[in-house]
Amino acid sequence: GYKWGMAIDLNACIGCAACTVACQAENNIPVVGKEEVARGRSMHWIRVDRYQAGARTLFQPVPCMHCEHAPCEEVCPVGATMHDSEGLNVQVYNRCIGTRFCSNNCPYKVRRFNFLQYSNQNVESLKAQQNPEVTVRRRGVMEKCSYCLQRITRARVEAEKAGRRIQDGEMVTACQAVCPTRAIRFGDLNDPASDVVAAKATPLGYDLLAELNTRPRTSYVTRVLNPDPELE
Ligand code: SF4
């Protein structure tokens, strides 16, 4: 099977937020106003955090970590968030009863409660979701980054037609596809030739909040700062 993972190089990220916009377009996520965001009602599945270090602004895109030990799963009373056979943390919309326990227990704060009268009308993406449990998003249920599950399914169909596994670079998430600096890598961690394996293996690779032992599938490459800001 596949073992999907993402690596985000913080040296490359320029904080343009194209990833956030592309994710909204791909996954049919409404853009909510500033007032709603201020009330904690943002709906986007990948955010770009900003940190100020002296004169420098540092950026960190944060999608779902697809934790191997996922704190969200332990607290869901109805099993609406769970691991699939390839280790993806999936949200089963039609089981979710909207308690938001998962969101409270997510240390990365990447889960989003759908508070709008809104459902996923992206027919192509619905067709691509072969798991019958994964159904239409709607008001009152939790959502989050799926690693573009519909794209994974499409890539799988193409690869199976050709009688082989999905090759590196054939499965690209929406955020990865638009990133102008190639900060985002995605691929199969079981493929030693994959770009994402190489990115994770650098000595600068790290997991966010690794001390919590969540074992995230999304990891980062540490930003290396030049001691002299003028030289950056
Ligand atoms: Fe960073 Fe790429 Fe996202 Fe822009 S699109 S914020 S460079 S990860």
Tab-separated table of C-alpha atoms and ligand atoms in Angstrom:
chain	number	residue	atom	x	y	z
A	1	GLY	CA	0.000	0.000	0.000
A	2	TYR	CA	0.867	3.645	-0.011
A	3	LYS	CA	1.993	5.709	2.927
A	4	TRP	CA	1.227	9.333	2.147
A	5	GLY	CA	3.204	12.163	3.656
A	6	MET	CA	4.008	15.835	3.232
A	7	ALA	CA	7.141	17.873	3.899
A	8	ILE	CA	7.095	21.669	3.926
A	9	ASP	CA	10.372	23.529	3.477
A	10	LEU	CA	10.234	26.678	5.577
A	11	ASN	CA	13.311	28.030	3.792
A	12	ALA	CA	11.288	28.206	0.591
A	13	CYS	CA	7.941	29.483	1.888
A	14	ILE	CA	7.397	33.195	1.176
A	15	GLY	CA	4.019	33.400	2.905
A	16	CYS	CA	2.037	34.213	-0.237
A	17	ALA	CA	-0.936	32.061	0.895
A	18	ALA	CA	-1.502	30.717	-2.630
A	19	CYS	CA	-1.726	27.294	-0.957
A	20	THR	CA	-4.684	28.418	1.144
A	21	VAL	CA	-6.504	29.833	-1.881
A	22	ALA	CA	-5.838	26.767	-4.043
A	23	CYS	CA	-7.107	24.507	-1.269
A	24	GLN	CA	-10.307	26.553	-1.032
A	25	ALA	CA	-10.837	26.268	-4.789
A	26	GLU	CA	-10.046	22.555	-4.941
A	27	ASN	CA	-12.129	21.581	-1.952
A	28	ASN	CA	-14.955	24.046	-2.447
A	29	ILE	CA	-14.408	25.870	0.823
A	30	PRO	CA	-16.188	29.180	1.284
A	31	VAL	CA	-14.182	32.282	2.043
A	32	VAL	CA	-15.576	33.787	5.228
A	33	GLY	CA	-15.308	37.439	6.232
A	34	LYS	CA	-12.818	38.938	8.662
A	35	GLU	CA	-15.448	39.272	11.376
A	36	GLU	CA	-16.177	35.556	11.243
A	37	VAL	CA	-12.463	34.746	11.281
A	38	ALA	CA	-12.068	36.970	14.367
A	39	ARG	CA	-14.775	34.866	16.035
A	40	GLY	CA	-12.813	31.718	15.295
A	41	ARG	CA	-15.062	30.697	12.451
A	42	SER	CA	-12.503	30.357	9.684
A	43	MET	CA	-13.087	27.441	7.330
A	44	HIS	CA	-9.871	27.079	5.344
A	45	TRP	CA	-8.039	23.784	5.666
A	46	ILE	CA	-4.472	25.099	5.415
A	47	ARG	CA	-3.398	28.296	7.138
A	48	VAL	CA	-0.117	30.172	6.970
A	49	ASP	CA	1.159	31.203	10.411
A	50	ARG	CA	3.493	34.192	10.689
A	51	TYR	CA	6.212	34.734	13.250
A	52	GLN	CA	8.292	37.820	13.733
A	53	ALA	CA	11.996	37.234	14.452
A	54	GLY	CA	13.578	40.653	14.747
A	55	ALA	CA	13.231	42.287	11.359
A	56	ARG	CA	12.362	39.014	9.690
A	57	THR	CA	8.912	37.568	9.178
A	58	LEU	CA	8.850	33.787	9.133
A	59	PHE	CA	6.012	31.750	7.655
A	60	GLN	CA	4.691	28.321	8.450
A	61	PRO	CA	1.905	26.728	6.414
A	62	VAL	CA	-0.151	24.404	8.633
A	63	PRO	CA	-2.476	21.778	7.111
A	64	CYS	CA	-3.703	18.632	8.915
A	65	MET	CA	-0.728	16.647	10.203
A	66	HIS	CA	-2.438	13.295	9.553
A	67	CYS	CA	-0.966	12.093	12.858
A	68	GLU	CA	-0.295	8.392	13.204
A	69	HIS	CA	-1.319	8.741	16.857
A	70	ALA	CA	-4.138	11.186	16.229
A	71	PRO	CA	-5.472	12.939	19.361
A	72	CYS	CA	-8.665	13.843	17.462
A	73	GLU	CA	-9.591	10.196	16.930
A	74	GLU	CA	-9.401	9.196	20.590
A	75	VAL	CA	-12.062	11.637	21.684
A	76	CYS	CA	-14.636	11.267	18.912
A	77	PRO	CA	-17.662	9.537	20.482
A	78	VAL	CA	-18.933	8.206	17.125
A	79	GLY	CA	-15.746	7.252	15.279
A	80	ALA	CA	-16.239	9.983	12.690
A	81	THR	CA	-12.530	10.646	12.449
A	82	MET	CA	-10.400	7.612	11.816
A	83	HIS	CA	-7.475	6.173	9.937
A	84	ASP	CA	-7.990	4.595	6.536
A	85	SER	CA	-5.991	1.633	5.255
A	86	GLU	CA	-3.219	3.937	3.979
A	87	GLY	CA	-2.858	5.778	7.240
A	88	LEU	CA	-4.732	8.915	6.258
A	89	ASN	CA	-6.741	10.598	8.959
A	90	VAL	CA	-10.156	10.834	7.311
A	91	GLN	CA	-13.291	12.647	8.378
A	92	VAL	CA	-16.519	10.693	7.893
A	93	TYR	CA	-19.018	13.495	7.456
A	94	ASN	CA	-22.200	11.489	7.772
A	95	ARG	CA	-21.164	10.037	11.125
A	96	CYS	CA	-20.116	13.365	12.644
A	97	ILE	CA	-22.559	14.798	15.167
A	98	GLY	CA	-20.666	18.051	15.635
A	99	THR	CA	-19.461	17.775	19.231
A	100	ARG	CA	-16.140	19.439	18.215
A	101	PHE	CA	-14.286	17.318	20.788
A	102	CYS	CA	-11.781	16.464	18.019
A	103	SER	CA	-11.066	20.107	17.340
A	104	ASN	CA	-10.562	20.816	21.048
A	105	ASN	CA	-8.113	17.939	21.265
A	106	CYS	CA	-6.129	18.787	18.111
A	107	PRO	CA	-2.832	20.369	19.204
A	108	TYR	CA	-2.363	21.867	15.719
A	109	LYS	CA	-5.797	23.512	15.571
A	110	VAL	CA	-6.409	22.507	11.975
A	111	ARG	CA	-9.957	21.182	12.241
A	112	ARG	CA	-12.760	23.375	10.967
A	113	PHE	CA	-16.381	23.333	12.006
A	114	ASN	CA	-18.781	23.929	9.131
A	115	PHE	CA	-21.076	26.599	10.520
A	116	LEU	CA	-22.610	27.573	7.172
A	117	GLN	CA	-25.581	26.188	5.352
A	118	TYR	CA	-23.185	24.741	2.895
A	119	SER	CA	-22.380	21.446	1.300
A	120	ASN	CA	-19.807	20.143	-1.083
A	121	GLN	CA	-21.307	20.365	-4.549
A	122	ASN	CA	-18.079	19.400	-6.257
A	123	VAL	CA	-19.506	16.447	-8.124
A	124	GLU	CA	-16.224	15.299	-9.546
A	125	SER	CA	-14.676	15.141	-6.127
A	126	LEU	CA	-17.686	13.299	-4.720
A	127	LYS	CA	-17.526	10.698	-7.477
A	128	ALA	CA	-13.847	10.259	-6.850
A	129	GLN	CA	-14.413	9.476	-3.198
A	130	GLN	CA	-14.926	5.757	-3.485
A	131	ASN	CA	-15.321	5.181	0.214
A	132	PRO	CA	-19.110	5.168	0.653
A	133	GLU	CA	-18.715	6.433	4.206
A	134	VAL	CA	-17.151	9.666	2.974
A	135	THR	CA	-20.147	11.709	1.994
A	136	VAL	CA	-21.286	15.259	1.493
A	137	ARG	CA	-20.023	17.958	3.802
A	138	ARG	CA	-22.721	19.942	5.485
A	139	ARG	CA	-23.505	22.404	8.203
A	140	GLY	CA	-22.809	21.239	11.737
A	141	VAL	CA	-20.036	18.768	10.978
A	142	MET	CA	-16.279	18.909	11.245
A	143	GLU	CA	-13.998	19.194	8.220
A	144	LYS	CA	-10.280	19.354	7.593
A	145	CYS	CA	-7.469	18.815	5.109
A	146	SER	CA	-7.829	15.413	3.464
A	147	TYR	CA	-4.478	15.506	1.595
A	148	CYS	CA	-6.755	16.008	-1.446
A	149	LEU	CA	-8.235	12.529	-1.143
A	150	GLN	CA	-10.096	12.987	-4.429
A	151	ARG	CA	-6.791	13.601	-6.223
A	152	ILE	CA	-5.278	10.509	-4.617
A	153	THR	CA	-8.244	8.474	-5.839
A	154	ARG	CA	-7.927	9.881	-9.357
A	155	ALA	CA	-4.196	9.163	-9.449
A	156	ARG	CA	-4.874	5.638	-8.224
A	157	VAL	CA	-7.388	4.990	-11.009
A	158	GLU	CA	-4.894	6.210	-13.642
A	159	ALA	CA	-2.050	4.154	-12.209
A	160	GLU	CA	-4.189	1.031	-11.980
A	161	LYS	CA	-5.198	1.449	-15.622
A	162	ALA	CA	-1.517	1.492	-16.483
A	163	GLY	CA	-0.940	-1.514	-14.229
A	164	ARG	CA	1.537	0.106	-11.857
A	165	ARG	CA	1.827	2.067	-8.628
A	166	ILE	CA	1.434	5.837	-8.458
A	167	GLN	CA	4.825	7.322	-9.328
A	168	ASP	CA	6.413	10.198	-7.479
A	169	GLY	CA	5.038	13.495	-8.783
A	170	GLU	CA	1.823	11.966	-10.162
A	171	MET	CA	-0.077	12.687	-6.987
A	172	VAL	CA	0.167	16.388	-6.238
A	173	THR	CA	-2.015	18.153	-3.671
A	174	ALA	CA	-3.732	21.404	-4.659
A	175	CYS	CA	-1.537	23.421	-2.269
A	176	GLN	CA	1.589	21.798	-3.667
A	177	ALA	CA	0.523	22.405	-7.263
A	178	VAL	CA	0.303	26.174	-6.867
A	179	CYS	CA	3.189	26.850	-4.502
A	180	PRO	CA	5.483	29.175	-6.483
A	181	THR	CA	8.585	28.162	-4.539
A	182	ARG	CA	7.967	24.402	-4.337
A	183	ALA	CA	7.941	24.622	-0.551
A	184	ILE	CA	5.415	21.765	-0.345
A	185	ARG	CA	6.355	18.185	-1.187
A	186	PHE	CA	3.897	15.326	-1.122
A	187	GLY	CA	4.333	11.682	-1.903
A	188	ASP	CA	4.529	8.065	-0.904
A	189	LEU	CA	6.796	7.469	2.083
A	190	ASN	CA	7.072	3.837	0.987
A	191	ASP	CA	8.807	4.985	-2.220
A	192	PRO	CA	12.496	5.532	-1.401
A	193	ALA	CA	12.885	7.587	-4.597
A	194	SER	CA	10.184	10.047	-3.568
A	195	ASP	CA	11.043	13.715	-3.137
A	196	VAL	CA	9.136	13.763	0.114
A	197	VAL	CA	11.302	11.017	1.594
A	198	ALA	CA	14.412	13.035	0.749
A	199	ALA	CA	12.925	16.207	2.260
A	200	LYS	CA	12.047	14.425	5.490
A	201	ALA	CA	15.469	12.804	5.737
A	202	THR	CA	17.465	16.053	5.841
A	203	PRO	CA	19.036	16.807	9.220
A	204	LEU	CA	16.831	19.897	9.343
A	205	GLY	CA	13.623	17.894	9.125
A	206	TYR	CA	11.337	18.100	12.136
A	207	ASP	CA	7.788	17.379	13.281
A	208	LEU	CA	5.640	20.069	14.818
A	209	LEU	CA	5.106	19.414	18.561
A	210	ALA	CA	7.029	16.146	18.229
A	211	GLU	CA	7.128	15.924	22.025
A	212	LEU	CA	3.436	15.023	22.018
A	213	ASN	CA	4.240	11.790	20.160
A	214	THR	CA	1.475	12.368	17.636
A	215	ARG	CA	3.806	11.116	14.867
A	216	PRO	CA	2.654	13.549	12.179
A	217	ARG	CA	2.770	12.588	8.501
A	218	THR	CA	3.177	16.270	7.680
A	219	SER	CA	6.619	17.499	8.668
A	220	TYR	CA	8.854	20.481	8.108
A	221	VAL	CA	12.330	21.507	7.074
A	222	THR	CA	13.668	24.096	9.534
A	223	ARG	CA	14.279	27.597	8.253
A	224	VAL	CA	17.998	28.407	8.380
A	225	LEU	CA	18.551	32.041	9.254
A	226	ASN	CA	21.622	33.872	8.108
A	227	PRO	CA	23.114	35.620	11.164
A	228	ASP	CA	23.344	38.746	9.023
A	229	PRO	CA	19.818	39.700	7.870
A	230	GLU	CA	21.360	41.816	5.099
A	231	LEU	CA	22.669	38.668	3.479
A	232	GLU	CA	19.304	36.937	3.257
B	1	SF4	FE1	4.380	29.283	1.362
B	1	SF4	FE2	4.078	28.018	-0.988
B	1	SF4	FE3	1.948	28.395	0.638
B	1	SF4	FE4	3.037	30.515	-0.665
B	1	SF4	S1	2.024	28.718	-1.609
B	1	SF4	S2	2.426	30.414	1.540
B	1	SF4	S3	5.239	29.948	-0.652
B	1	SF4	S4	3.778	27.130	1.066
